[in-house]
Amino acid sequence: MIDTHTHINMIESISIEEILNNAKENGIEKVIVPSANPKDFPEIAELINKYDNVYGMLGVHPSDAKDWDDSLINQIKDLCNNKKIVAIGEIGLDYYWDKSFNDLQKDVFIKQIKLANELNLPLDVHDREAHKDTFDILKQYNINSKVVMHCFSGSVEFAKECVKEGYYLGIGGVVTFKNAIKMKEVAKHIPLEYIILETDAPYLTPVPYRGKENQPAYVKYVAEEIAKLKEISYEEVKNVTTSNAERIFNL
Ligand code: NI
């Protein structure tokens, strides 16, 4: 399996070697590490050079939109000469933490969509309490990039709208939470062909480790829950979501 969105550079309780060993022991062969801030770029470049099964994404998170600078466009283009940079992310809109610079968030999002289109890389999209604006901007500006709605948090209806556009949904630990009725409905009703697995570690740790620090190995609990909800085998979830991820990110 592939953990398609995991901040292994932010996990504090164990080393990178332990993280990758635990992942391997639990059937997670590859991980993709997004950046949130330009300060993360050197760290991601180092990780993908050092470890064969670690891939990266470059982008500026909406909550860090104030750190955007147009000179980053050329910087990202240069770093993307390394074929282990497999997407632009995480980028998008976040109206949960701070609504005071929504317009700036939109500008920075649009600039990065255009950049991904130019580089022909997929978009790894963060959408928190901004479903309508995120969707409208993607529809208006994205021409040729595949789209992943990372840590999908919308309704089944919104999920269906996304799938109609050909967007993929990244599903993580939240689906295992007992009270996550909406997420369970999404996992149940959206075709497996549009789902990929992620942890968003160190956050959003699935049951049975909820409350502790998350890590890529725990992707298996997400896969188990999706299998249970869809009443299909763990093997099928594993095989289909892995080939989805390989196709999207060209792994
Ligand atoms: Ni993230």
PDB file of N, CA, C and O in Angstrom, residues 30-73:
ATOM      1  N   LYS A  30       5.363   2.416   0.093  1.00  0.00           N
ATOM      2  CA  LYS A  30       5.803   3.745  -0.330  1.00  0.00           C
ATOM      3  C   LYS A  30       5.055   4.821   0.444  1.00  0.00           C
ATOM      4  O   LYS A  30       3.896   4.609   0.822  1.00  0.00           O
ATOM      5  N   VAL A  31       5.712   5.957   0.630  1.00  0.00           N
ATOM      6  CA  VAL A  31       5.042   7.089   1.285  1.00  0.00           C
ATOM      7  C   VAL A  31       5.305   8.362   0.482  1.00  0.00           C
ATOM      8  O   VAL A  31       6.351   8.499  -0.166  1.00  0.00           O
ATOM      9  N   ILE A  32       4.331   9.265   0.518  1.00  0.00           N
ATOM     10  CA  ILE A  32       4.480  10.556  -0.168  1.00  0.00           C
ATOM     11  C   ILE A  32       4.357  11.674   0.872  1.00  0.00           C
ATOM     12  O   ILE A  32       3.378  11.736   1.611  1.00  0.00           O
ATOM     13  N   VAL A  33       5.391  12.523   0.911  1.00  0.00           N
ATOM     14  CA  VAL A  33       5.482  13.558   1.939  1.00  0.00           C
ATOM     15  C   VAL A  33       5.195  14.936   1.338  1.00  0.00           C
ATOM     16  O   VAL A  33       5.962  15.411   0.491  1.00  0.00           O
ATOM     17  N   PRO A  34       4.101  15.568   1.738  1.00  0.00           N
ATOM     18  CA  PRO A  34       3.797  16.911   1.219  1.00  0.00           C
ATOM     19  C   PRO A  34       4.558  17.981   1.979  1.00  0.00           C
ATOM     20  O   PRO A  34       5.004  17.752   3.107  1.00  0.00           O
ATOM     21  N   SER A  35       4.692  19.143   1.355  1.00  0.00           N
ATOM     22  CA  SER A  35       5.210  20.270   2.118  1.00  0.00           C
ATOM     23  C   SER A  35       4.040  21.183   2.448  1.00  0.00           C
ATOM     24  O   SER A  35       3.027  21.200   1.755  1.00  0.00           O
ATOM     25  N   ALA A  36       4.186  21.935   3.536  1.00  0.00           N
ATOM     26  CA  ALA A  36       3.158  22.902   3.925  1.00  0.00           C
ATOM     27  C   ALA A  36       3.687  24.312   3.714  1.00  0.00           C
ATOM     28  O   ALA A  36       2.962  25.224   3.353  1.00  0.00           O
ATOM     29  N   ASN A  37       4.994  24.448   3.935  1.00  0.00           N
ATOM     30  CA  ASN A  37       5.635  25.759   3.906  1.00  0.00           C
ATOM     31  C   ASN A  37       6.933  25.650   3.099  1.00  0.00           C
ATOM     32  O   ASN A  37       7.557  24.583   3.094  1.00  0.00           O
ATOM     33  N   PRO A  38       7.355  26.737   2.443  1.00  0.00           N
ATOM     34  CA  PRO A  38       8.626  26.667   1.687  1.00  0.00           C
ATOM     35  C   PRO A  38       9.797  26.207   2.552  1.00  0.00           C
ATOM     36  O   PRO A  38      10.757  25.622   2.032  1.00  0.00           O
ATOM     37  N   LYS A  39       9.703  26.438   3.853  1.00  0.00           N
ATOM     38  CA  LYS A  39      10.779  25.994   4.757  1.00  0.00           C
ATOM     39  C   LYS A  39      10.945  24.473   4.734  1.00  0.00           C
ATOM     40  O   LYS A  39      12.003  23.960   5.084  1.00  0.00           O
ATOM     41  N   ASP A  40       9.892  23.749   4.320  1.00  0.00           N
ATOM     42  CA  ASP A  40       9.961  22.279   4.270  1.00  0.00           C
ATOM     43  C   ASP A  40      10.706  21.763   3.040  1.00  0.00           C
ATOM     44  O   ASP A  40      11.094  20.593   3.010  1.00  0.00           O
ATOM     45  N   PHE A  41      10.875  22.599   2.019  1.00  0.00           N
ATOM     46  CA  PHE A  41      11.403  22.095   0.743  1.00  0.00           C
ATOM     47  C   PHE A  41      12.751  21.378   0.881  1.00  0.00           C
ATOM     48  O   PHE A  41      12.908  20.277   0.352  1.00  0.00           O
ATOM     49  N   PRO A  42      13.748  21.987   1.579  1.00  0.00           N
ATOM     50  CA  PRO A  42      15.048  21.292   1.661  1.00  0.00           C
ATOM     51  C   PRO A  42      14.944  19.941   2.364  1.00  0.00           C
ATOM     52  O   PRO A  42      15.591  18.963   1.937  1.00  0.00           O
ATOM     53  N   GLU A  43      14.094  19.883   3.394  1.00  0.00           N
ATOM     54  CA  GLU A  43      13.925  18.641   4.150  1.00  0.00           C
ATOM     55  C   GLU A  43      13.338  17.543   3.268  1.00  0.00           C
ATOM     56  O   GLU A  43      13.762  16.382   3.302  1.00  0.00           O
ATOM     57  N   ILE A  44      12.365  17.917   2.444  1.00  0.00           N
ATOM     58  CA  ILE A  44      11.738  16.940   1.555  1.00  0.00           C
ATOM     59  C   ILE A  44      12.730  16.487   0.477  1.00  0.00           C
ATOM     60  O   ILE A  44      12.831  15.286   0.182  1.00  0.00           O
ATOM     61  N   ALA A  45      13.489  17.436  -0.051  1.00  0.00           N
ATOM     62  CA  ALA A  45      14.501  17.077  -1.055  1.00  0.00           C
ATOM     63  C   ALA A  45      15.493  16.070  -0.468  1.00  0.00           C
ATOM     64  O   ALA A  45      15.890  15.102  -1.132  1.00  0.00           O
ATOM     65  N   GLU A  46      15.863  16.285   0.782  1.00  0.00           N
ATOM     66  CA  GLU A  46      16.816  15.388   1.430  1.00  0.00           C
ATOM     67  C   GLU A  46      16.207  13.995   1.645  1.00  0.00           C
ATOM     68  O   GLU A  46      16.853  12.983   1.363  1.00  0.00           O
ATOM     69  N   LEU A  47      14.961  13.954   2.118  1.00  0.00           N
ATOM     70  CA  LEU A  47      14.300  12.664   2.375  1.00  0.00           C
ATOM     71  C   LEU A  47      14.162  11.822   1.107  1.00  0.00           C
ATOM     72  O   LEU A  47      14.418  10.613   1.127  1.00  0.00           O
ATOM     73  N   ILE A  48      13.773  12.456  -0.001  1.00  0.00           N
ATOM     74  CA  ILE A  48      13.558  11.664  -1.224  1.00  0.00           C
ATOM     75  C   ILE A  48      14.884  11.201  -1.837  1.00  0.00           C
ATOM     76  O   ILE A  48      14.929  10.189  -2.516  1.00  0.00           O
ATOM     77  N   ASN A  49      15.959  11.952  -1.557  1.00  0.00           N
ATOM     78  CA  ASN A  49      17.264  11.505  -2.034  1.00  0.00           C
ATOM     79  C   ASN A  49      17.811  10.357  -1.204  1.00  0.00           C
ATOM     80  O   ASN A  49      18.475   9.470  -1.711  1.00  0.00           O
ATOM     81  N   LYS A  50      17.495  10.392   0.081  1.00  0.00           N
ATOM     82  CA  LYS A  50      18.069   9.410   0.994  1.00  0.00           C
ATOM     83  C   LYS A  50      17.330   8.072   0.976  1.00  0.00           C
ATOM     84  O   LYS A  50      17.950   7.022   1.120  1.00  0.00           O
ATOM     85  N   TYR A  51      16.005   8.084   0.811  1.00  0.00           N
ATOM     86  CA  TYR A  51      15.215   6.851   0.923  1.00  0.00           C
ATOM     87  C   TYR A  51      14.480   6.551  -0.388  1.00  0.00           C
ATOM     88  O   TYR A  51      13.702   7.367  -0.873  1.00  0.00           O
ATOM     89  N   ASP A  52      14.728   5.333  -0.912  1.00  0.00           N
ATOM     90  CA  ASP A  52      14.130   4.923  -2.186  1.00  0.00           C
ATOM     91  C   ASP A  52      12.607   5.021  -2.220  1.00  0.00           C
ATOM     92  O   ASP A  52      12.026   5.365  -3.232  1.00  0.00           O
ATOM     93  N   ASN A  53      11.982   4.633  -1.094  1.00  0.00           N
ATOM     94  CA  ASN A  53      10.513   4.524  -1.109  1.00  0.00           C
ATOM     95  C   ASN A  53       9.809   5.766  -0.562  1.00  0.00           C
ATOM     96  O   ASN A  53       8.634   5.722  -0.236  1.00  0.00           O
ATOM     97  N   VAL A  54      10.537   6.875  -0.455  1.00  0.00           N
ATOM     98  CA  VAL A  54       9.940   8.139  -0.029  1.00  0.00           C
ATOM     99  C   VAL A  54       9.856   9.085  -1.234  1.00  0.00           C
ATOM    100  O   VAL A  54      10.856   9.317  -1.919  1.00  0.00           O
ATOM    101  N   TYR A  55       8.654   9.595  -1.476  1.00  0.00           N
ATOM    102  CA  TYR A  55       8.406  10.550  -2.568  1.00  0.00           C
ATOM    103  C   TYR A  55       7.935  11.865  -1.950  1.00  0.00           C
ATOM    104  O   TYR A  55       7.561  11.904  -0.775  1.00  0.00           O
ATOM    105  N   GLY A  56       7.940  12.933  -2.746  1.00  0.00           N
ATOM    106  CA  GLY A  56       7.586  14.227  -2.183  1.00  0.00           C
ATOM    107  C   GLY A  56       6.577  14.998  -3.003  1.00  0.00           C
ATOM    108  O   GLY A  56       6.324  14.695  -4.177  1.00  0.00           O
ATOM    109  N   MET A  57       5.995  16.012  -2.360  1.00  0.00           N
ATOM    110  CA  MET A  57       5.143  16.991  -3.049  1.00  0.00           C
ATOM    111  C   MET A  57       5.625  18.359  -2.587  1.00  0.00           C
ATOM    112  O   MET A  57       6.050  18.515  -1.446  1.00  0.00           O
ATOM    113  N   LEU A  58       5.490  19.334  -3.476  1.00  0.00           N
ATOM    114  CA  LEU A  58       5.871  20.690  -3.100  1.00  0.00           C
ATOM    115  C   LEU A  58       4.691  21.633  -3.273  1.00  0.00           C
ATOM    116  O   LEU A  58       3.965  21.552  -4.264  1.00  0.00           O
ATOM    117  N   GLY A  59       4.517  22.505  -2.285  1.00  0.00           N
ATOM    118  CA  GLY A  59       3.432  23.469  -2.362  1.00  0.00           C
ATOM    119  C   GLY A  59       3.350  24.255  -1.073  1.00  0.00           C
ATOM    120  O   GLY A  59       4.040  23.938  -0.103  1.00  0.00           O
ATOM    121  N   VAL A  60       2.498  25.279  -1.083  1.00  0.00           N
ATOM    122  CA  VAL A  60       2.307  26.098   0.114  1.00  0.00           C
ATOM    123  C   VAL A  60       0.866  25.939   0.597  1.00  0.00           C
ATOM    124  O   VAL A  60      -0.088  26.155  -0.156  1.00  0.00           O
ATOM    125  N   HIS A  61       0.740  25.512   1.827  1.00  0.00           N
ATOM    126  CA  HIS A  61      -0.550  25.262   2.485  1.00  0.00           C
ATOM    127  C   HIS A  61      -1.327  26.581   2.620  1.00  0.00           C
ATOM    128  O   HIS A  61      -0.722  27.633   2.854  1.00  0.00           O
ATOM    129  N   PRO A  62      -2.663  26.526   2.482  1.00  0.00           N
ATOM    130  CA  PRO A  62      -3.439  27.778   2.556  1.00  0.00           C
ATOM    131  C   PRO A  62      -3.228  28.564   3.859  1.00  0.00           C
ATOM    132  O   PRO A  62      -3.210  29.803   3.814  1.00  0.00           O
ATOM    133  N   SER A  63      -3.023  27.879   4.960  1.00  0.00           N
ATOM    134  CA  SER A  63      -2.814  28.597   6.229  1.00  0.00           C
ATOM    135  C   SER A  63      -1.476  29.336   6.240  1.00  0.00           C
ATOM    136  O   SER A  63      -1.260  30.217   7.067  1.00  0.00           O
ATOM    137  N   ASP A  64      -0.583  28.958   5.328  1.00  0.00           N
ATOM    138  CA  ASP A  64       0.722  29.612   5.210  1.00  0.00           C
ATOM    139  C   ASP A  64       0.797  30.513   3.974  1.00  0.00           C
ATOM    140  O   ASP A  64       1.896  30.884   3.533  1.00  0.00           O
ATOM    141  N   ALA A  65      -0.366  30.885   3.446  1.00  0.00           N
ATOM    142  CA  ALA A  65      -0.405  31.661   2.189  1.00  0.00           C
ATOM    143  C   ALA A  65       0.409  32.951   2.271  1.00  0.00           C
ATOM    144  O   ALA A  65       0.942  33.422   1.267  1.00  0.00           O
ATOM    145  N   LYS A  66       0.532  33.503   3.498  1.00  0.00           N
ATOM    146  CA  LYS A  66       1.305  34.741   3.648  1.00  0.00           C
ATOM    147  C   LYS A  66       2.794  34.532   3.368  1.00  0.00           C
ATOM    148  O   LYS A  66       3.521  35.497   3.153  1.00  0.00           O
ATOM    149  N   ASP A  67       3.240  33.281   3.379  1.00  0.00           N
ATOM    150  CA  ASP A  67       4.639  32.977   3.068  1.00  0.00           C
ATOM    151  C   ASP A  67       4.867  32.740   1.577  1.00  0.00           C
ATOM    152  O   ASP A  67       5.971  32.403   1.157  1.00  0.00           O
ATOM    153  N   TRP A  68       3.801  32.862   0.783  1.00  0.00           N
ATOM    154  CA  TRP A  68       3.961  32.709  -0.677  1.00  0.00           C
ATOM    155  C   TRP A  68       4.729  33.900  -1.237  1.00  0.00           C
ATOM    156  O   TRP A  68       4.581  35.033  -0.777  1.00  0.00           O
ATOM    157  N   ASP A  69       5.512  33.608  -2.269  1.00  0.00           N
ATOM    158  CA  ASP A  69       6.287  34.636  -2.939  1.00  0.00           C
ATOM    159  C   ASP A  69       6.427  34.110  -4.377  1.00  0.00           C
ATOM    160  O   ASP A  69       6.701  32.930  -4.569  1.00  0.00           O
ATOM    161  N   ASP A  70       6.232  34.960  -5.375  1.00  0.00           N
ATOM    162  CA  ASP A  70       6.242  34.474  -6.762  1.00  0.00           C
ATOM    163  C   ASP A  70       7.569  33.845  -7.181  1.00  0.00           C
ATOM    164  O   ASP A  70       7.608  33.056  -8.127  1.00  0.00           O
ATOM    165  N   SER A  71       8.643  34.165  -6.441  1.00  0.00           N
ATOM    166  CA  SER A  71       9.930  33.533  -6.775  1.00  0.00           C
ATOM    167  C   SER A  71       9.896  32.032  -6.481  1.00  0.00           C
ATOM    168  O   SER A  71      10.747  31.271  -6.966  1.00  0.00           O
ATOM    169  N   LEU A  72       8.902  31.595  -5.697  1.00  0.00           N
ATOM    170  CA  LEU A  72       8.788  30.158  -5.400  1.00  0.00           C
ATOM    171  C   LEU A  72       8.453  29.352  -6.655  1.00  0.00           C
ATOM    172  O   LEU A  72       8.748  28.160  -6.734  1.00  0.00           O
ATOM    173  N   ILE A  73       7.838  30.008  -7.631  1.00  0.00           N
ATOM    174  CA  ILE A  73       7.454  29.293  -8.854  1.00  0.00           C
ATOM    175  C   ILE A  73       8.692  28.667  -9.511  1.00  0.00           C
ATOM    176  O   ILE A  73       8.705  27.467  -9.789  1.00  0.00           O
TER     177      ILE A  73
END
